[in-house]
Coordinates of C-alpha atoms in Angstrom, one line a residue:
M175 CA 134.4 109.3 77.3
R176 CA 134.7 106.0 76.3
S177 CA 134.1 104.9 72.4
N178 CA 131.2 104.3 71.1
S179 CA 130.5 101.5 68.0
S180 CA 126.6 103.0 67.4
N181 CA 125.0 105.7 66.8
I182 CA 123.0 105.0 69.6
R183 CA 122.5 108.3 72.4
V184 CA 120.1 107.4 75.2
R185 CA 119.9 110.0 78.4
F186 CA 118.8 110.4 82.2
A187 CA 116.7 113.1 82.7
P188 CA 116.2 114.1 86.5
S189 CA 113.9 117.1 87.8
P190 CA 116.0 118.1 90.4
T191 CA 113.0 118.6 92.4
G192 CA 113.3 116.4 95.5
Y193 CA 115.1 113.0 95.5
L194 CA 116.0 110.0 92.7
H195 CA 112.8 107.9 93.2
I196 CA 113.1 104.0 93.0
G197 CA 111.2 104.7 89.0
G198 CA 114.0 107.4 88.4
A199 CA 116.7 105.4 89.3
R200 CA 115.5 102.2 87.6
T201 CA 114.9 105.1 84.1
A202 CA 118.4 105.8 84.2
L203 CA 119.3 101.8 84.7
F204 CA 117.1 100.6 82.4
N205 CA 118.7 103.4 79.4
W206 CA 122.3 102.3 80.8
L207 CA 121.8 98.9 80.0
Y208 CA 120.4 99.5 77.0
A209 CA 123.6 102.5 75.9
R210 CA 126.6 99.6 77.2
K211 CA 124.8 96.6 75.3
L212 CA 124.2 98.5 72.2
G213 CA 127.5 100.4 72.4
G214 CA 126.0 103.7 72.3
V215 CA 126.5 107.1 74.7
F216 CA 124.3 107.7 77.9
V217 CA 124.2 111.3 78.5
L218 CA 122.8 113.0 81.8
R219 CA 121.0 115.7 81.6
I220 CA 119.5 117.7 84.7
E221 CA 116.5 119.1 83.9
D222 CA 116.3 122.2 86.3
T223 CA 114.0 124.7 84.7
D224 CA 111.8 124.9 87.7
I225 CA 113.9 127.7 89.4
Q226 CA 112.0 128.0 91.9
R227 CA 111.3 124.3 93.4
S228 CA 115.0 122.6 91.7
T229 CA 117.9 123.0 94.3
Q230 CA 121.6 122.2 94.3
E231 CA 121.3 119.7 97.3
S232 CA 119.0 117.8 95.0
I233 CA 121.1 118.0 91.6
D234 CA 124.4 116.6 94.3
A235 CA 122.2 114.1 95.8
I236 CA 121.1 112.3 92.6
I237 CA 124.5 112.6 91.1
D238 CA 126.1 110.6 94.0
N239 CA 123.1 108.6 94.0
I240 CA 123.6 107.6 90.4
R241 CA 127.1 106.8 91.0
W242 CA 126.6 104.9 94.0
L243 CA 124.4 102.5 92.2
G244 CA 127.7 102.1 89.3
L245 CA 125.9 103.7 86.6
D246 CA 128.4 106.2 84.6
W247 CA 127.8 108.7 81.8
D248 CA 130.0 109.9 78.4
E249 CA 128.3 112.9 78.4
G250 CA 127.1 115.8 81.3
P251 CA 126.0 116.3 83.9
I252 CA 124.1 119.0 81.6
L253 CA 121.8 121.4 83.0
Q254 CA 119.3 122.8 81.5
S255 CA 119.5 126.2 83.5
Q256 CA 123.1 126.8 81.4
R257 CA 120.8 126.3 78.3
F258 CA 118.5 129.0 78.5
H259 CA 119.9 130.7 75.4
A260 CA 119.3 128.1 73.2
Y261 CA 115.7 127.7 73.8
G262 CA 114.4 131.8 73.2
G263 CA 115.7 131.5 69.4
Y264 CA 113.6 127.9 68.6
A265 CA 110.6 130.0 69.8
E266 CA 111.3 132.8 68.0
R267 CA 111.9 130.8 64.7
L268 CA 108.4 129.0 65.1
V269 CA 106.8 132.8 65.8
R270 CA 108.4 134.0 62.5
E271 CA 106.8 130.9 60.4
G272 CA 103.7 131.3 61.9
K273 CA 103.5 127.8 63.5
A274 CA 103.3 129.5 67.2
Y275 CA 102.1 133.2 68.7
I276 CA 103.0 135.5 71.5
S277 CA 100.3 136.1 73.9
E278 CA 98.6 138.7 74.5
E279 CA 100.9 141.0 77.6
K280 CA 100.1 141.1 80.9
K281 CA 101.3 144.1 83.2
G282 CA 104.5 143.1 84.5
A283 CA 105.4 140.2 82.6
K284 CA 106.7 139.0 79.4
P285 CA 104.2 137.3 77.4
A286 CA 104.5 133.8 76.4
V287 CA 105.1 132.0 73.6
I288 CA 102.3 129.6 72.4
L289 CA 102.5 126.8 69.3
K290 CA 99.6 127.0 67.4
R291 CA 96.9 123.6 67.4
T292 CA 97.1 121.4 65.3
S293 CA 94.0 119.0 64.0
D294 CA 96.2 116.0 63.1
L295 CA 95.7 112.4 64.9
I296 CA 99.3 112.2 67.1
V297 CA 100.7 108.3 66.8
V298 CA 102.9 106.9 68.8
D299 CA 105.1 103.9 67.9
D300 CA 105.7 102.9 71.1
L301 CA 109.1 100.3 71.0
I302 CA 107.0 98.4 74.4
H303 CA 103.3 99.6 73.8
G304 CA 103.2 99.5 70.2
R305 CA 101.1 101.9 68.2
V306 CA 99.1 104.0 70.4
E307 CA 96.8 107.1 69.2
F308 CA 96.2 110.6 70.7
D309 CA 93.3 113.6 69.5
P310 CA 95.0 116.7 68.9
E311 CA 92.9 118.0 71.1
V312 CA 95.1 116.3 73.9
V313 CA 97.7 119.1 73.0
G314 CA 95.6 122.2 72.8
D315 CA 97.5 125.6 72.6
L316 CA 101.3 124.4 73.7
V317 CA 103.4 126.9 75.9
L318 CA 106.7 126.7 74.8
M319 CA 108.0 129.9 76.9
K320 CA 106.7 131.1 80.1
S321 CA 106.1 134.5 81.0
D322 CA 108.9 134.7 83.3
G323 CA 111.2 133.6 80.5
T324 CA 111.9 129.9 81.1
P325 CA 110.9 127.1 78.5
T326 CA 108.1 124.8 79.5
Y327 CA 108.9 121.1 80.4
N328 CA 108.1 119.6 76.8
F329 CA 109.4 122.2 74.7
A330 CA 113.4 122.2 76.8
C331 CA 113.0 118.8 76.0
V332 CA 112.2 118.4 72.2
V333 CA 114.7 121.1 71.7
D334 CA 118.1 119.0 74.2
D335 CA 117.0 115.8 72.7
S336 CA 117.2 117.0 69.5
E337 CA 120.4 119.0 69.7
M338 CA 121.9 116.4 72.0
C339 CA 120.8 114.3 69.3
I340 CA 119.2 111.0 71.3
T341 CA 117.9 108.4 69.4
H342 CA 115.9 106.5 72.0
I343 CA 113.8 107.8 75.0
I344 CA 113.2 105.6 77.8
R345 CA 111.2 106.1 80.3
G346 CA 108.6 105.8 82.7
D347 CA 104.5 104.8 81.4
D348 CA 104.0 108.5 83.9
H349 CA 105.5 110.4 80.6
L350 CA 103.5 108.8 77.8
S351 CA 100.9 112.1 78.4
N352 CA 104.2 114.6 77.2
T353 CA 104.9 112.0 73.8
P354 CA 102.4 113.7 72.0
K355 CA 103.1 117.3 73.2
Q356 CA 106.4 116.6 72.2
L357 CA 106.3 115.3 69.0
V358 CA 103.8 117.9 67.6
L359 CA 106.1 120.3 68.8
Y360 CA 109.0 118.2 66.8
R361 CA 106.7 118.1 63.8
A362 CA 107.1 121.7 64.1
L363 CA 110.3 122.4 64.0
G364 CA 110.6 120.3 61.1
L365 CA 112.8 117.4 63.4
T366 CA 112.6 114.2 63.0
P367 CA 111.8 112.3 67.1
P368 CA 113.4 109.6 68.5
Q369 CA 112.0 106.5 69.0
F370 CA 110.4 106.4 72.4
A371 CA 109.8 103.5 74.8
H372 CA 107.6 104.1 77.8
V373 CA 108.5 101.1 80.4
P374 CA 105.6 100.5 83.1
L375 CA 105.0 101.8 86.2
I376 CA 106.2 100.8 89.8
L377 CA 102.5 99.8 92.3
G378 CA 103.2 99.3 96.0
P379 CA 102.0 95.7 97.2
D380 CA 98.5 97.1 97.4
G381 CA 98.5 98.1 93.2
S382 CA 98.5 101.7 93.4
R383 CA 101.7 103.9 92.1
L384 CA 104.7 103.2 94.8
S385 CA 104.4 106.1 97.3
K386 CA 105.8 107.1 100.2
R387 CA 103.3 105.4 102.1
H388 CA 104.2 101.9 101.1
G389 CA 107.8 102.6 102.7
A390 CA 111.2 103.6 101.4
T391 CA 111.0 105.2 97.8
A392 CA 114.8 106.8 97.7
V393 CA 117.9 105.3 96.6
G394 CA 118.9 107.4 100.1
Q395 CA 117.1 106.1 101.5
F396 CA 117.8 102.5 100.9
R397 CA 121.4 103.4 100.8
E398 CA 120.7 104.9 104.1
E399 CA 119.1 101.3 105.4
G400 CA 122.4 99.4 104.4
I401 CA 121.1 97.8 100.8
L402 CA 124.1 97.0 98.3
P403 CA 124.3 99.1 95.3
E404 CA 124.4 95.4 93.6
A405 CA 122.1 94.1 95.6
L406 CA 119.9 97.1 94.4
V407 CA 120.6 97.4 91.0
N408 CA 119.6 93.9 90.4
F409 CA 116.4 94.5 91.8
L410 CA 114.9 97.3 89.9
A411 CA 116.2 95.2 86.3
L412 CA 113.8 92.4 87.6
L413 CA 110.8 95.4 88.1
G414 CA 109.6 95.1 84.5
W415 CA 112.1 93.1 82.8
S416 CA 113.2 89.7 82.9
P417 CA 116.1 87.9 81.0
G418 CA 114.3 85.0 80.1
D419 CA 115.1 82.7 82.1
N420 CA 114.9 81.9 85.9
R421 CA 118.2 83.7 86.8
E422 CA 117.2 86.1 89.8
M423 CA 120.8 87.1 90.7
M424 CA 123.1 89.1 87.8
T425 CA 125.3 91.5 88.2
L426 CA 125.7 94.4 85.7
E427 CA 127.6 92.9 83.7
H428 CA 124.9 90.1 83.0
L429 CA 122.2 92.4 83.2
V430 CA 124.4 94.8 80.3
A431 CA 124.7 90.5 78.2
S432 CA 120.9 89.7 78.7
F433 CA 119.0 93.3 78.4
S434 CA 116.9 94.0 75.5
L435 CA 113.7 96.5 75.0
E436 CA 111.9 93.0 73.8
R437 CA 111.9 91.6 77.1
V438 CA 109.9 94.7 78.9
S439 CA 106.5 94.0 80.4
K440 CA 103.9 96.3 79.4
K441 CA 102.4 95.4 82.6
S442 CA 103.2 97.0 85.9
A443 CA 105.6 96.1 87.8
V444 CA 105.1 95.5 92.2
F445 CA 107.6 96.5 94.6
D446 CA 108.5 93.7 96.4
A447 CA 110.8 94.8 99.9
K448 CA 111.2 90.8 100.8
K449 CA 112.1 90.2 97.0
L450 CA 115.1 93.0 97.8
A451 CA 115.6 91.5 101.4
W452 CA 116.9 88.2 100.0
L453 CA 118.8 90.0 97.2
N454 CA 120.3 92.0 99.3
M455 CA 121.3 89.3 101.6
Q456 CA 122.5 87.4 98.4
Y457 CA 125.0 90.2 97.9
F458 CA 126.2 89.6 101.7
K459 CA 127.3 86.2 101.5
L460 CA 129.6 87.2 98.2
R461 CA 131.2 89.9 100.4
P462 CA 134.0 89.0 103.2
T463 CA 132.8 89.0 106.3
A464 CA 135.7 92.0 107.3
E465 CA 134.4 94.1 104.2
I466 CA 130.7 93.2 106.0
A467 CA 132.0 94.5 110.1
R468 CA 133.4 97.9 108.3
M469 CA 130.6 98.4 106.1
A470 CA 128.6 98.2 109.7
L471 CA 130.4 100.6 111.3
P472 CA 128.6 104.1 111.0
Y473 CA 125.4 102.3 111.5
L474 CA 126.3 100.5 114.9
E475 CA 127.1 104.8 116.0
E476 CA 123.7 105.3 115.9
F477 CA 122.9 102.8 118.4
G478 CA 125.5 104.7 120.8
V479 CA 128.6 102.6 119.9
L480 CA 131.4 104.6 119.0
P481 CA 133.1 103.5 115.9
E482 CA 136.8 104.0 117.0
E483 CA 135.7 101.9 120.3
I484 CA 134.9 98.3 118.2
P485 CA 137.5 96.3 117.7
L486 CA 137.1 94.7 114.6
P487 CA 137.8 91.0 114.7
R488 CA 134.9 91.3 117.4
L489 CA 133.0 92.6 115.0
E490 CA 133.8 90.0 112.8
A491 CA 132.9 87.6 115.4
V492 CA 129.4 89.2 115.4
V493 CA 128.3 89.4 112.1
R494 CA 129.5 85.3 111.2
L495 CA 127.6 84.6 114.3
L496 CA 124.5 86.3 113.0
G497 CA 124.9 84.6 109.8
E498 CA 121.7 85.2 108.0
R499 CA 119.8 86.8 109.9
F500 CA 120.1 90.4 109.2
R501 CA 118.5 92.0 106.1
N502 CA 120.7 95.5 106.0
L503 CA 123.5 97.4 107.7
R504 CA 121.2 99.2 109.7
E505 CA 120.0 95.7 110.9
L506 CA 122.9 94.4 111.4
A507 CA 123.9 97.1 113.5
E508 CA 120.1 96.8 115.4
K509 CA 121.1 93.2 116.2
A510 CA 124.6 93.1 117.1
H511 CA 125.1 96.5 119.0
Y512 CA 124.4 95.0 122.5
F513 CA 128.0 93.0 122.1
F514 CA 129.6 95.9 122.2
T515 CA 127.4 98.4 125.2
R516 CA 128.6 98.5 128.5
T517 CA 125.0 97.4 130.3
V518 CA 121.5 96.3 128.0
R519 CA 118.2 98.0 128.3
I520 CA 115.4 95.7 129.0
D521 CA 111.9 96.8 128.3
D522 CA 109.2 96.8 131.0
T523 CA 107.6 94.6 129.2
L524 CA 110.0 92.2 128.0
F525 CA 110.6 92.5 132.4
E526 CA 107.5 91.8 133.5
K527 CA 107.2 88.6 131.0
H528 CA 110.2 86.9 131.4
L529 CA 112.3 87.5 134.5
Q530 CA 109.0 88.8 136.9
K531 CA 108.2 84.9 136.7
E532 CA 107.4 82.6 139.5
N533 CA 111.4 81.4 140.7
A534 CA 112.8 83.1 137.6
A535 CA 115.1 84.9 139.7
A536 CA 116.1 81.6 142.2
A537 CA 117.2 80.5 139.1
I538 CA 119.1 83.4 137.2
R539 CA 121.3 83.1 140.2
E540 CA 121.4 79.8 140.1
V541 CA 122.3 79.8 137.0
T542 CA 124.9 83.1 137.8
G543 CA 126.9 80.8 140.4
R544 CA 127.9 78.2 138.1
M545 CA 128.4 80.6 135.0
R546 CA 130.4 82.3 137.6
A547 CA 132.8 79.2 138.4
L548 CA 133.6 78.0 135.3
E549 CA 137.3 78.4 134.6
E550 CA 136.5 78.1 130.6
F551 CA 133.6 80.2 129.4
T552 CA 132.8 78.3 126.2
P553 CA 129.4 77.0 124.4
E554 CA 129.4 74.0 125.7
S555 CA 130.2 74.8 129.4
L556 CA 127.4 77.4 129.2
E557 CA 125.3 74.6 128.0
R558 CA 125.9 72.1 130.8
E559 CA 125.6 74.6 133.3
M560 CA 122.0 75.3 132.3
R561 CA 121.2 72.3 131.0
A562 CA 122.2 71.5 134.9
V563 CA 119.9 74.0 136.4
I564 CA 116.8 73.0 134.1
A565 CA 117.4 69.7 134.4
E566 CA 117.2 69.8 138.2
R567 CA 114.4 72.5 138.6
G568 CA 112.2 70.5 136.4
V569 CA 111.6 73.0 133.8
K570 CA 111.2 73.6 130.1
A571 CA 114.7 75.0 128.9
G572 CA 112.2 77.8 127.6
E573 CA 111.7 79.0 131.2
L574 CA 115.1 79.7 131.8
I575 CA 117.1 79.8 128.7
Q576 CA 114.6 83.0 127.2
P577 CA 115.0 85.1 130.7
V578 CA 119.0 84.9 130.5
R579 CA 118.7 85.9 127.2
V580 CA 116.5 89.2 127.9
A581 CA 118.6 89.5 130.4
V582 CA 121.8 89.1 129.2
T583 CA 121.3 90.9 125.5
G584 CA 117.7 92.7 125.9
R585 CA 115.8 90.8 123.2
T586 CA 114.1 87.9 123.0
E587 CA 115.7 86.4 119.5
T588 CA 119.2 86.0 119.1
P589 CA 121.9 83.8 117.5
G590 CA 122.6 80.8 119.4
I591 CA 122.6 81.9 123.7
F592 CA 125.0 79.5 124.4
E593 CA 127.5 80.7 121.2
T594 CA 126.2 84.9 122.3
M595 CA 127.0 84.4 126.2
A596 CA 130.6 83.0 124.8
L597 CA 131.2 85.5 122.7
L598 CA 129.7 88.2 124.6
G599 CA 132.8 86.6 127.7
K600 CA 132.4 86.1 131.3
E601 CA 132.4 89.9 132.7
A602 CA 130.0 91.1 130.7
V603 CA 127.6 88.3 130.9
L604 CA 127.9 88.1 134.6
A605 CA 127.9 92.3 134.5
R606 CA 124.2 92.3 133.3
L607 CA 122.8 89.0 135.3
E608 CA 123.6 90.6 138.1
D609 CA 121.9 94.1 137.3
A610 CA 118.9 91.6 136.1
L611 CA 118.9 90.4 139.2
G612 CA 119.2 93.9 141.5
R613 CA 116.5 95.2 139.2
C614 CA 114.3 91.9 140.5
G615 CA 115.1 92.3 144.1
K616 CA 113.9 96.0 143.8
R617 CA 110.8 95.3 141.6
A618 CA 110.2 92.6 144.9
A619 CA 111.5 95.4 147.6
Q620 CA 108.3 97.7 146.1
G621 CA 106.1 95.2 146.2
E622 CA 106.1 94.1 149.3
N623 CA 106.1 97.8 150.8
G624 CA 103.6 98.3 148.1

């Protein structure tokens, strides 16, 4: 455990009923930054009191993704399910003191324990939103222990936050409605409540709450796409918080030095996928090409290329050639895999559009012959020969270059075609051009017979 110079104690307390949502990851980050900035303690607590919906798989995934983001914790992970013995004692005490009552016993179920109503105004002095008042009716009769003997969410939170000496609760705006209920419980138990800070929600581009219909929303999904953890952390920090200057790229160290709750906005933040992609590319630039190549290997397998069959120096050359043409590792693999396959698949639509044009096959045949005669297969020699064919035929450059590009790569967009072919190598390029010409011949024969 690290040494701490203050009595600040915060916690991140996810429910393991699903994935780690991007909003939860930002909550974890803000708590972590606050603790690290002030020399406090960051506690990881897993709120798994919902026995039916909580899973070990979710617990493991949440912990793994928090680690992947680079966030460490000083205490935990603490599971609420291992603390059921603690909650019953507090509930019994409230019943003894006349502050709670036991519901009528139902057949086959234990009676529930319910806190008596309060008539006092409930005030939340939020560190972000300021004073927020709640009518006591929003709390009503508050269930503490359910009939199955498990604690309710709000009751378990209060008991745990008290016993764990949590001083600040930093969480999303969606929990603001829970705060008056928890304050009533603190009051009934005679406990001093922590300070609350409710950060703004994350919205989709259409202004509605971020959800699956906006695309990826889980940390694991971004991780699977090949987003770098430092890029995602940087992006999350700027969702509803600003360092107060124009900096956009900030390491964890920079974020710790700059973070404060005073600079957290009251307004909801909008998730900008383009901004995340841009940030990811900036962080790719800081990584050695060899490291990016190694990271891309598992993603190439998704496109039918076995990692053990890929020479790393060649993959590094492909990464350099692609430059800034990829936004994540999956996109890198999608744009690089044809360098490592024996053949390329040409979509029927692309074939018809680019290789079935009048005179396209004849031009490609002439280019193929010139390339076969080359002793040096370099970008310069390839460009020279293709430009010669273009001039002799009196066609626009794109009328020859694009059909060749499609024949060789199966794509309409690649890095410079001459550099691409040189990296593919003479044997692969000639084989693919011959395959395309063979397909053109079959189509022609079919047309004549049809």
